[in-house]
Short mmCIF file of N, CA and C in Angstrom, two decimals:
data_model
loop_
_atom_site.label_atom_id
_atom_site.label_comp_id
_atom_site.label_asym_id
_atom_site.label_seq_id
_atom_site.Cartn_x
_atom_site.Cartn_y
_atom_site.Cartn_z
N MET A 1 57.38 -2.96 -17.95
CA MET A 1 56.80 -1.75 -17.39
C MET A 1 55.31 -1.70 -17.72
N PHE A 2 54.51 -1.42 -16.71
CA PHE A 2 53.07 -1.31 -16.91
C PHE A 2 52.71 0.08 -17.43
N ILE A 3 51.91 0.11 -18.47
CA ILE A 3 51.40 1.37 -19.01
C ILE A 3 50.22 1.80 -18.15
N PHE A 4 49.29 0.88 -17.91
CA PHE A 4 48.20 1.12 -16.97
C PHE A 4 47.65 -0.23 -16.53
N GLN A 5 46.91 -0.19 -15.44
CA GLN A 5 46.25 -1.39 -14.96
C GLN A 5 45.04 -0.99 -14.15
N ASN A 6 44.07 -1.90 -14.10
CA ASN A 6 42.93 -1.77 -13.20
C ASN A 6 42.74 -3.14 -12.55
N GLU A 7 41.61 -3.36 -11.94
CA GLU A 7 41.47 -4.61 -11.19
C GLU A 7 41.52 -5.87 -12.06
N LEU A 8 41.13 -5.77 -13.34
CA LEU A 8 41.11 -6.94 -14.22
C LEU A 8 42.16 -6.90 -15.32
N LEU A 9 42.49 -5.71 -15.79
CA LEU A 9 43.36 -5.54 -16.95
C LEU A 9 44.71 -4.94 -16.59
N LYS A 10 45.72 -5.37 -17.32
CA LYS A 10 47.02 -4.72 -17.27
C LYS A 10 47.48 -4.57 -18.72
N VAL A 11 48.06 -3.44 -19.02
CA VAL A 11 48.70 -3.23 -20.31
C VAL A 11 50.14 -2.88 -20.02
N ARG A 12 51.03 -3.67 -20.57
CA ARG A 12 52.46 -3.48 -20.30
C ARG A 12 53.24 -3.48 -21.60
N THR A 13 54.43 -2.92 -21.55
CA THR A 13 55.25 -2.86 -22.75
C THR A 13 55.66 -4.27 -23.17
N LEU A 14 55.85 -4.41 -24.46
CA LEU A 14 56.23 -5.67 -25.08
C LEU A 14 57.61 -6.10 -24.58
N ARG A 15 57.73 -7.37 -24.21
CA ARG A 15 59.01 -7.95 -23.78
C ARG A 15 59.48 -8.95 -24.84
N ASP A 16 60.75 -9.27 -24.79
CA ASP A 16 61.30 -10.25 -25.72
C ASP A 16 60.56 -11.59 -25.60
N SER A 17 60.20 -11.97 -24.40
CA SER A 17 59.53 -13.25 -24.18
C SER A 17 58.12 -13.30 -24.78
N ASP A 18 57.56 -12.16 -25.13
CA ASP A 18 56.21 -12.12 -25.72
C ASP A 18 56.18 -12.59 -27.17
N LYS A 19 57.35 -12.74 -27.76
CA LYS A 19 57.39 -13.13 -29.18
C LYS A 19 56.70 -14.46 -29.42
N HIS A 20 56.75 -15.35 -28.44
CA HIS A 20 56.14 -16.67 -28.61
C HIS A 20 54.61 -16.58 -28.65
N ASN A 21 54.03 -15.72 -27.80
CA ASN A 21 52.59 -15.51 -27.86
C ASN A 21 52.20 -14.86 -29.19
N LEU A 22 52.98 -13.89 -29.64
CA LEU A 22 52.67 -13.24 -30.91
C LEU A 22 52.70 -14.24 -32.07
N VAL A 23 53.68 -15.14 -32.06
CA VAL A 23 53.74 -16.18 -33.10
C VAL A 23 52.49 -17.06 -33.00
N LYS A 24 52.13 -17.48 -31.79
CA LYS A 24 50.95 -18.33 -31.61
C LYS A 24 49.69 -17.62 -32.10
N TRP A 25 49.50 -16.38 -31.68
CA TRP A 25 48.29 -15.65 -32.06
C TRP A 25 48.25 -15.36 -33.56
N LEU A 26 49.39 -14.95 -34.11
CA LEU A 26 49.42 -14.50 -35.51
C LEU A 26 49.73 -15.64 -36.48
N SER A 27 49.60 -16.85 -36.02
CA SER A 27 49.61 -18.00 -36.92
C SER A 27 48.29 -18.77 -36.81
N ASN A 28 47.38 -18.25 -35.99
CA ASN A 28 46.07 -18.85 -35.79
C ASN A 28 45.08 -18.26 -36.81
N PRO A 29 44.54 -19.08 -37.72
CA PRO A 29 43.63 -18.56 -38.75
C PRO A 29 42.41 -17.82 -38.19
N ILE A 30 41.96 -18.21 -37.00
CA ILE A 30 40.80 -17.55 -36.39
C ILE A 30 41.14 -16.09 -36.08
N VAL A 31 42.33 -15.85 -35.56
CA VAL A 31 42.78 -14.47 -35.27
C VAL A 31 43.12 -13.74 -36.56
N LEU A 32 43.83 -14.43 -37.45
CA LEU A 32 44.27 -13.81 -38.70
C LEU A 32 43.12 -13.36 -39.59
N GLU A 33 41.97 -13.98 -39.45
CA GLU A 33 40.82 -13.56 -40.24
C GLU A 33 40.51 -12.08 -39.99
N TYR A 34 40.80 -11.60 -38.77
CA TYR A 34 40.49 -10.22 -38.39
C TYR A 34 41.72 -9.32 -38.33
N TYR A 35 42.89 -9.87 -38.13
CA TYR A 35 44.11 -9.06 -37.94
C TYR A 35 45.21 -9.66 -38.80
N GLU A 36 45.66 -8.93 -39.76
CA GLU A 36 46.75 -9.29 -40.68
C GLU A 36 46.31 -10.13 -41.87
N GLY A 37 45.32 -11.01 -41.73
CA GLY A 37 44.84 -11.83 -42.84
C GLY A 37 45.36 -13.25 -42.77
N ARG A 38 44.49 -14.20 -43.15
CA ARG A 38 44.86 -15.62 -43.10
C ARG A 38 45.97 -15.96 -44.09
N ASP A 39 46.19 -15.10 -45.07
CA ASP A 39 47.28 -15.31 -46.02
C ASP A 39 48.60 -14.71 -45.52
N ASN A 40 48.63 -14.26 -44.27
CA ASN A 40 49.80 -13.58 -43.74
C ASN A 40 50.18 -14.11 -42.34
N PRO A 41 50.33 -15.44 -42.21
CA PRO A 41 50.72 -15.96 -40.89
C PRO A 41 52.15 -15.53 -40.54
N HIS A 42 52.37 -15.36 -39.25
CA HIS A 42 53.67 -14.89 -38.75
C HIS A 42 54.43 -16.04 -38.09
N ASP A 43 55.65 -16.25 -38.55
CA ASP A 43 56.57 -17.13 -37.84
C ASP A 43 57.45 -16.23 -36.97
N LEU A 44 58.43 -16.81 -36.30
CA LEU A 44 59.27 -16.04 -35.38
C LEU A 44 60.00 -14.91 -36.11
N ASP A 45 60.54 -15.18 -37.29
CA ASP A 45 61.26 -14.14 -38.03
C ASP A 45 60.36 -12.95 -38.36
N LYS A 46 59.15 -13.25 -38.80
CA LYS A 46 58.21 -12.19 -39.17
C LYS A 46 57.77 -11.39 -37.94
N VAL A 47 57.54 -12.07 -36.82
CA VAL A 47 57.20 -11.37 -35.59
C VAL A 47 58.34 -10.45 -35.18
N MET A 48 59.56 -10.94 -35.25
CA MET A 48 60.71 -10.12 -34.86
C MET A 48 60.82 -8.89 -35.77
N GLU A 49 60.62 -9.09 -37.06
CA GLU A 49 60.71 -7.99 -38.02
C GLU A 49 59.59 -6.96 -37.82
N ASN A 50 58.37 -7.43 -37.59
CA ASN A 50 57.22 -6.52 -37.53
C ASN A 50 56.95 -5.91 -36.16
N PHE A 51 57.44 -6.54 -35.10
CA PHE A 51 57.11 -6.06 -33.76
C PHE A 51 58.31 -5.64 -32.92
N TYR A 52 59.53 -6.02 -33.34
CA TYR A 52 60.67 -5.76 -32.47
C TYR A 52 61.77 -4.90 -33.08
N VAL A 53 61.92 -4.84 -34.38
CA VAL A 53 63.05 -4.09 -34.94
C VAL A 53 62.65 -2.76 -35.57
N GLN A 54 61.37 -2.47 -35.61
CA GLN A 54 60.95 -1.20 -36.19
C GLN A 54 61.32 -0.06 -35.25
N ASP A 55 61.85 0.99 -35.84
CA ASP A 55 62.24 2.16 -35.06
C ASP A 55 61.24 3.27 -35.36
N ASP A 56 60.18 3.32 -34.58
CA ASP A 56 59.17 4.35 -34.80
C ASP A 56 58.58 4.75 -33.45
N ALA A 57 57.59 5.58 -33.51
CA ALA A 57 57.03 6.15 -32.29
C ALA A 57 55.88 5.32 -31.70
N GLU A 58 55.65 4.13 -32.21
CA GLU A 58 54.56 3.31 -31.68
C GLU A 58 54.96 2.70 -30.34
N SER A 59 53.99 2.67 -29.43
CA SER A 59 54.16 1.95 -28.18
C SER A 59 53.51 0.59 -28.39
N ARG A 60 54.27 -0.47 -28.24
CA ARG A 60 53.79 -1.83 -28.46
C ARG A 60 53.64 -2.52 -27.10
N CYS A 61 52.46 -3.08 -26.87
CA CYS A 61 52.13 -3.58 -25.54
C CYS A 61 51.38 -4.91 -25.59
N ILE A 62 51.41 -5.59 -24.47
CA ILE A 62 50.64 -6.82 -24.26
C ILE A 62 49.49 -6.50 -23.31
N ILE A 63 48.34 -7.08 -23.62
CA ILE A 63 47.15 -6.94 -22.79
C ILE A 63 47.06 -8.19 -21.92
N GLU A 64 46.93 -7.99 -20.63
CA GLU A 64 46.72 -9.09 -19.69
C GLU A 64 45.34 -8.94 -19.07
N TYR A 65 44.65 -10.06 -18.92
CA TYR A 65 43.35 -10.09 -18.26
C TYR A 65 43.43 -11.12 -17.14
N GLU A 66 43.18 -10.68 -15.92
CA GLU A 66 43.27 -11.53 -14.75
C GLU A 66 44.58 -12.32 -14.73
N GLY A 67 45.68 -11.64 -15.09
CA GLY A 67 47.01 -12.24 -15.05
C GLY A 67 47.39 -13.08 -16.26
N GLN A 68 46.47 -13.26 -17.20
CA GLN A 68 46.72 -14.06 -18.40
C GLN A 68 46.99 -13.13 -19.58
N GLU A 69 48.07 -13.39 -20.31
CA GLU A 69 48.37 -12.63 -21.53
C GLU A 69 47.38 -13.04 -22.61
N ILE A 70 46.58 -12.06 -23.09
CA ILE A 70 45.51 -12.42 -24.02
C ILE A 70 45.55 -11.65 -25.34
N GLY A 71 46.35 -10.59 -25.43
CA GLY A 71 46.31 -9.81 -26.66
C GLY A 71 47.39 -8.77 -26.76
N TYR A 72 47.25 -7.98 -27.80
CA TYR A 72 48.26 -7.01 -28.19
C TYR A 72 47.60 -5.67 -28.52
N VAL A 73 48.28 -4.59 -28.20
CA VAL A 73 47.84 -3.25 -28.60
C VAL A 73 49.07 -2.42 -28.94
N GLN A 74 48.91 -1.60 -29.97
CA GLN A 74 49.92 -0.58 -30.25
C GLN A 74 49.18 0.74 -30.35
N PHE A 75 49.84 1.79 -29.82
CA PHE A 75 49.24 3.12 -29.91
C PHE A 75 50.34 4.12 -30.24
N TYR A 76 49.93 5.23 -30.84
CA TYR A 76 50.89 6.18 -31.37
C TYR A 76 50.21 7.52 -31.58
N GLU A 77 50.99 8.59 -31.47
CA GLU A 77 50.46 9.90 -31.82
C GLU A 77 50.45 9.99 -33.35
N VAL A 78 49.32 10.40 -33.89
CA VAL A 78 49.14 10.47 -35.34
C VAL A 78 50.01 11.59 -35.91
N GLU A 79 50.70 11.29 -36.99
CA GLU A 79 51.59 12.26 -37.64
C GLU A 79 50.78 13.34 -38.36
N ASN A 80 51.39 14.51 -38.52
CA ASN A 80 50.71 15.64 -39.15
C ASN A 80 50.20 15.32 -40.55
N GLN A 81 50.97 14.59 -41.34
CA GLN A 81 50.54 14.25 -42.70
C GLN A 81 49.23 13.47 -42.69
N THR A 82 49.12 12.53 -41.76
CA THR A 82 47.89 11.75 -41.64
C THR A 82 46.75 12.62 -41.13
N LYS A 83 47.03 13.52 -40.19
CA LYS A 83 46.00 14.45 -39.71
C LYS A 83 45.43 15.26 -40.88
N ILE A 84 46.30 15.79 -41.71
CA ILE A 84 45.86 16.59 -42.86
C ILE A 84 45.05 15.73 -43.82
N GLU A 85 45.55 14.53 -44.11
CA GLU A 85 44.87 13.60 -45.01
C GLU A 85 43.45 13.30 -44.54
N TYR A 86 43.25 13.19 -43.23
CA TYR A 86 41.94 12.87 -42.67
C TYR A 86 41.10 14.10 -42.36
N GLY A 87 41.67 15.30 -42.58
CA GLY A 87 40.90 16.52 -42.36
C GLY A 87 40.97 17.07 -40.94
N TYR A 88 42.00 16.72 -40.20
CA TYR A 88 42.15 17.21 -38.84
C TYR A 88 43.11 18.40 -38.80
N ASP A 89 43.01 19.17 -37.74
CA ASP A 89 43.91 20.28 -37.47
C ASP A 89 45.25 19.70 -36.99
N GLU A 90 46.34 20.23 -37.51
CA GLU A 90 47.67 19.74 -37.11
C GLU A 90 47.97 19.95 -35.63
N ASN A 91 47.29 20.91 -35.00
CA ASN A 91 47.57 21.23 -33.60
C ASN A 91 46.84 20.31 -32.62
N GLU A 92 45.91 19.50 -33.11
CA GLU A 92 45.20 18.58 -32.23
C GLU A 92 46.11 17.42 -31.84
N VAL A 93 45.95 16.97 -30.62
CA VAL A 93 46.67 15.79 -30.16
C VAL A 93 45.76 14.59 -30.44
N ILE A 94 46.16 13.80 -31.44
CA ILE A 94 45.35 12.67 -31.88
C ILE A 94 46.19 11.40 -31.79
N TYR A 95 45.61 10.39 -31.16
CA TYR A 95 46.28 9.10 -31.06
C TYR A 95 45.52 8.07 -31.90
N GLY A 96 46.25 7.13 -32.44
CA GLY A 96 45.68 5.99 -33.13
C GLY A 96 46.03 4.73 -32.37
N THR A 97 45.18 3.72 -32.50
CA THR A 97 45.45 2.43 -31.87
C THR A 97 45.10 1.29 -32.83
N ASP A 98 45.75 0.19 -32.63
CA ASP A 98 45.44 -1.09 -33.29
C ASP A 98 45.55 -2.14 -32.20
N GLN A 99 44.63 -3.06 -32.17
CA GLN A 99 44.64 -4.06 -31.11
C GLN A 99 43.92 -5.33 -31.55
N PHE A 100 44.24 -6.39 -30.85
CA PHE A 100 43.50 -7.64 -31.03
C PHE A 100 43.61 -8.48 -29.77
N ILE A 101 42.58 -9.27 -29.54
CA ILE A 101 42.64 -10.29 -28.50
C ILE A 101 43.05 -11.56 -29.20
N GLY A 102 44.23 -12.06 -28.88
CA GLY A 102 44.80 -13.22 -29.56
C GLY A 102 44.31 -14.55 -29.02
N GLU A 103 43.84 -14.55 -27.79
CA GLU A 103 43.30 -15.77 -27.18
C GLU A 103 41.80 -15.78 -27.47
N SER A 104 41.39 -16.53 -28.47
CA SER A 104 40.00 -16.48 -28.93
C SER A 104 39.00 -16.99 -27.88
N THR A 105 39.47 -17.73 -26.88
CA THR A 105 38.57 -18.15 -25.81
C THR A 105 38.12 -16.96 -24.96
N TYR A 106 38.76 -15.82 -25.12
CA TYR A 106 38.39 -14.60 -24.40
C TYR A 106 37.49 -13.70 -25.25
N TRP A 107 37.14 -14.12 -26.46
CA TRP A 107 36.23 -13.34 -27.31
C TRP A 107 34.80 -13.45 -26.78
N ASN A 108 34.00 -12.47 -27.10
CA ASN A 108 32.56 -12.46 -26.78
C ASN A 108 32.28 -12.55 -25.29
N ARG A 109 33.17 -11.97 -24.49
CA ARG A 109 32.98 -11.97 -23.03
C ARG A 109 32.97 -10.55 -22.47
N GLY A 110 32.98 -9.54 -23.36
CA GLY A 110 32.97 -8.15 -22.91
C GLY A 110 34.34 -7.60 -22.57
N ILE A 111 35.38 -8.40 -22.76
CA ILE A 111 36.74 -7.98 -22.40
C ILE A 111 37.24 -6.92 -23.38
N GLY A 112 36.89 -7.04 -24.65
CA GLY A 112 37.29 -6.03 -25.63
C GLY A 112 36.74 -4.66 -25.27
N LYS A 113 35.49 -4.61 -24.89
CA LYS A 113 34.87 -3.34 -24.48
C LYS A 113 35.55 -2.79 -23.23
N LEU A 114 35.80 -3.65 -22.27
CA LEU A 114 36.50 -3.25 -21.05
C LEU A 114 37.88 -2.69 -21.39
N PHE A 115 38.59 -3.37 -22.29
CA PHE A 115 39.91 -2.91 -22.68
C PHE A 115 39.85 -1.57 -23.42
N VAL A 116 38.96 -1.45 -24.42
CA VAL A 116 38.87 -0.21 -25.21
C VAL A 116 38.52 0.97 -24.31
N ALA A 117 37.60 0.78 -23.38
CA ALA A 117 37.25 1.86 -22.45
C ALA A 117 38.44 2.27 -21.60
N ALA A 118 39.22 1.31 -21.14
CA ALA A 118 40.42 1.61 -20.33
C ALA A 118 41.48 2.32 -21.18
N MET A 119 41.61 1.91 -22.43
CA MET A 119 42.58 2.54 -23.34
C MET A 119 42.19 4.00 -23.61
N ILE A 120 40.89 4.23 -23.80
CA ILE A 120 40.40 5.61 -24.00
C ILE A 120 40.78 6.46 -22.79
N GLU A 121 40.48 5.96 -21.62
CA GLU A 121 40.78 6.71 -20.39
C GLU A 121 42.27 7.03 -20.30
N TYR A 122 43.12 6.07 -20.61
CA TYR A 122 44.56 6.28 -20.56
C TYR A 122 45.01 7.34 -21.58
N LEU A 123 44.57 7.18 -22.83
CA LEU A 123 45.02 8.10 -23.88
C LEU A 123 44.51 9.53 -23.66
N ILE A 124 43.29 9.67 -23.17
CA ILE A 124 42.72 11.00 -22.93
C ILE A 124 43.33 11.63 -21.66
N ASN A 125 43.30 10.90 -20.56
CA ASN A 125 43.67 11.47 -19.26
C ASN A 125 45.17 11.48 -18.98
N ILE A 126 45.90 10.53 -19.50
CA ILE A 126 47.34 10.45 -19.21
C ILE A 126 48.17 11.00 -20.37
N MET A 127 47.82 10.61 -21.60
CA MET A 127 48.61 11.03 -22.76
C MET A 127 48.14 12.36 -23.34
N GLY A 128 47.00 12.87 -22.90
CA GLY A 128 46.53 14.18 -23.33
C GLY A 128 45.90 14.22 -24.71
N ALA A 129 45.37 13.09 -25.16
CA ALA A 129 44.74 13.04 -26.49
C ALA A 129 43.46 13.88 -26.50
N HIS A 130 43.26 14.61 -27.60
CA HIS A 130 41.99 15.29 -27.84
C HIS A 130 41.03 14.33 -28.54
N LYS A 131 41.60 13.48 -29.40
CA LYS A 131 40.82 12.51 -30.16
C LYS A 131 41.63 11.22 -30.28
N ILE A 132 40.90 10.12 -30.47
CA ILE A 132 41.51 8.82 -30.73
C ILE A 132 40.85 8.30 -32.01
N ILE A 133 41.66 7.81 -32.93
CA ILE A 133 41.11 7.30 -34.18
C ILE A 133 41.55 5.86 -34.42
N MET A 134 40.71 5.16 -35.17
CA MET A 134 41.01 3.82 -35.65
C MET A 134 40.42 3.69 -37.04
N ASP A 135 40.83 2.63 -37.75
CA ASP A 135 40.32 2.43 -39.11
C ASP A 135 39.95 0.96 -39.35
N PRO A 136 38.94 0.46 -38.62
CA PRO A 136 38.54 -0.94 -38.82
C PRO A 136 37.94 -1.17 -40.21
N GLN A 137 38.13 -2.36 -40.72
CA GLN A 137 37.52 -2.72 -42.00
C GLN A 137 36.00 -2.76 -41.83
N THR A 138 35.30 -2.30 -42.85
CA THR A 138 33.84 -2.14 -42.75
C THR A 138 33.11 -3.45 -42.46
N TRP A 139 33.65 -4.57 -42.88
CA TRP A 139 32.98 -5.85 -42.67
C TRP A 139 33.14 -6.38 -41.24
N ASN A 140 34.04 -5.79 -40.46
CA ASN A 140 34.31 -6.27 -39.10
C ASN A 140 33.30 -5.65 -38.12
N GLU A 141 32.07 -6.07 -38.27
CA GLU A 141 30.97 -5.47 -37.53
C GLU A 141 31.07 -5.69 -36.02
N ARG A 142 31.60 -6.81 -35.59
CA ARG A 142 31.74 -7.07 -34.16
C ARG A 142 32.67 -6.04 -33.51
N ALA A 143 33.81 -5.78 -34.15
CA ALA A 143 34.75 -4.79 -33.61
C ALA A 143 34.12 -3.40 -33.64
N ILE A 144 33.46 -3.06 -34.74
CA ILE A 144 32.85 -1.73 -34.85
C ILE A 144 31.78 -1.54 -33.77
N ARG A 145 30.97 -2.55 -33.50
CA ARG A 145 29.97 -2.46 -32.42
C ARG A 145 30.66 -2.21 -31.07
N CYS A 146 31.76 -2.90 -30.83
CA CYS A 146 32.51 -2.71 -29.59
C CYS A 146 32.99 -1.27 -29.48
N TYR A 147 33.60 -0.76 -30.55
CA TYR A 147 34.13 0.60 -30.52
C TYR A 147 33.01 1.62 -30.35
N GLU A 148 31.91 1.43 -31.06
CA GLU A 148 30.79 2.37 -30.94
C GLU A 148 30.19 2.34 -29.53
N SER A 149 30.14 1.18 -28.91
CA SER A 149 29.60 1.10 -27.56
C SER A 149 30.49 1.82 -26.55
N CYS A 150 31.74 2.06 -26.93
CA CYS A 150 32.69 2.80 -26.08
C CYS A 150 32.74 4.28 -26.42
N GLY A 151 31.94 4.71 -27.38
CA GLY A 151 31.86 6.14 -27.69
C GLY A 151 32.50 6.57 -29.00
N PHE A 152 33.05 5.65 -29.77
CA PHE A 152 33.59 5.99 -31.08
C PHE A 152 32.45 6.23 -32.06
N GLN A 153 32.68 7.12 -33.02
CA GLN A 153 31.70 7.39 -34.07
C GLN A 153 32.37 7.26 -35.42
N LYS A 154 31.59 6.77 -36.39
CA LYS A 154 32.08 6.70 -37.77
C LYS A 154 32.18 8.12 -38.30
N ILE A 155 33.34 8.45 -38.88
CA ILE A 155 33.57 9.78 -39.43
C ILE A 155 33.48 9.77 -40.95
N LYS A 156 34.19 8.84 -41.56
CA LYS A 156 34.09 8.75 -43.02
C LYS A 156 34.59 7.40 -43.51
N LEU A 157 34.08 7.04 -44.68
CA LEU A 157 34.49 5.81 -45.33
C LEU A 157 35.84 6.04 -46.00
N LEU A 158 36.74 5.06 -45.84
CA LEU A 158 38.05 5.09 -46.48
C LEU A 158 38.07 3.97 -47.52
N PRO A 159 37.71 4.28 -48.78
CA PRO A 159 37.61 3.23 -49.81
C PRO A 159 38.96 2.57 -50.10
N LYS A 160 38.92 1.23 -50.20
CA LYS A 160 40.11 0.44 -50.57
C LYS A 160 41.34 0.88 -49.77
N HIS A 161 41.16 1.02 -48.49
CA HIS A 161 42.17 1.61 -47.59
C HIS A 161 43.24 0.62 -47.14
N GLU A 162 42.88 -0.67 -47.07
CA GLU A 162 43.81 -1.65 -46.50
C GLU A 162 43.76 -2.94 -47.30
N ILE A 163 44.93 -3.50 -47.58
CA ILE A 163 44.98 -4.80 -48.23
C ILE A 163 44.83 -5.87 -47.16
N HIS A 164 43.83 -6.72 -47.35
CA HIS A 164 43.57 -7.80 -46.40
C HIS A 164 43.20 -9.03 -47.22
N GLU A 165 43.97 -10.09 -47.03
CA GLU A 165 43.78 -11.35 -47.75
C GLU A 165 43.72 -11.12 -49.26
N GLY A 166 44.66 -10.29 -49.73
CA GLY A 166 44.84 -10.07 -51.17
C GLY A 166 43.84 -9.13 -51.81
N GLU A 167 43.02 -8.48 -51.01
CA GLU A 167 41.97 -7.61 -51.56
C GLU A 167 42.02 -6.25 -50.87
N ALA A 168 41.86 -5.18 -51.67
CA ALA A 168 41.79 -3.84 -51.09
C ALA A 168 40.42 -3.68 -50.43
N ARG A 169 40.44 -3.48 -49.12
CA ARG A 169 39.20 -3.43 -48.33
C ARG A 169 38.87 -2.01 -47.91
N ASP A 170 37.58 -1.72 -47.86
CA ASP A 170 37.11 -0.45 -47.33
C ASP A 170 37.22 -0.47 -45.81
N CYS A 171 37.52 0.69 -45.25
CA CYS A 171 37.60 0.84 -43.80
C CYS A 171 36.78 2.05 -43.39
N TRP A 172 36.41 2.08 -42.13
CA TRP A 172 35.80 3.26 -41.55
C TRP A 172 36.86 4.01 -40.77
N LEU A 173 36.91 5.32 -40.93
CA LEU A 173 37.65 6.15 -40.00
C LEU A 173 36.69 6.40 -38.85
N ILE A 174 37.05 5.92 -37.67
CA ILE A 174 36.21 6.15 -36.51
C ILE A 174 36.99 6.99 -35.50
N GLU A 175 36.24 7.71 -34.67
CA GLU A 175 36.87 8.70 -33.80
C GLU A 175 36.19 8.72 -32.44
N TYR A 176 37.00 8.89 -31.42
CA TYR A 176 36.51 9.19 -30.08
C TYR A 176 37.00 10.60 -29.76
N ARG A 177 36.08 11.48 -29.39
CA ARG A 177 36.43 12.86 -29.03
C ARG A 177 36.41 13.02 -27.51
N LYS A 178 37.43 13.70 -27.00
CA LYS A 178 37.48 14.03 -25.58
C LYS A 178 36.23 14.81 -25.22
N LYS A 179 35.61 14.43 -24.13
CA LYS A 179 34.37 15.09 -23.69
C LYS A 179 34.66 16.22 -22.74
#
């Protein structure tokens, strides 16, 4: 099932057959440097455990560009406890996303920006989000530049927020507000 599509991009729900791409992407050290960590490669069992058997409210999807499967996105409505922790009103509709382009030959071509802009449009106009938040690691400047170019703003530093490659890393809470 397609979540949304435009002339170049399609975002569709995760299928069983996508597990092989997830294994390929999440065992590639180039991708793992930015997503999950090079010390955390995924084999088929780990992909099945982390992407297929979890029972939660996340929507897990594959990103296609010009008909080619190139990446992964998950999005979810942020829970009230997290809203309170970050200083948001519980009544706001806030979505979070996590994504990566797994086919590194598609990096540095503007596709990430195209995708993030399309995701914003979907979450604001279709899902009714007031705000969209993410928490990229502070050292991931390329991703942060992409998000900022799409209208996200840094809200606050989250010290030692995420374990990545055996180290507690600082992250930025970034936000896109409905205009």
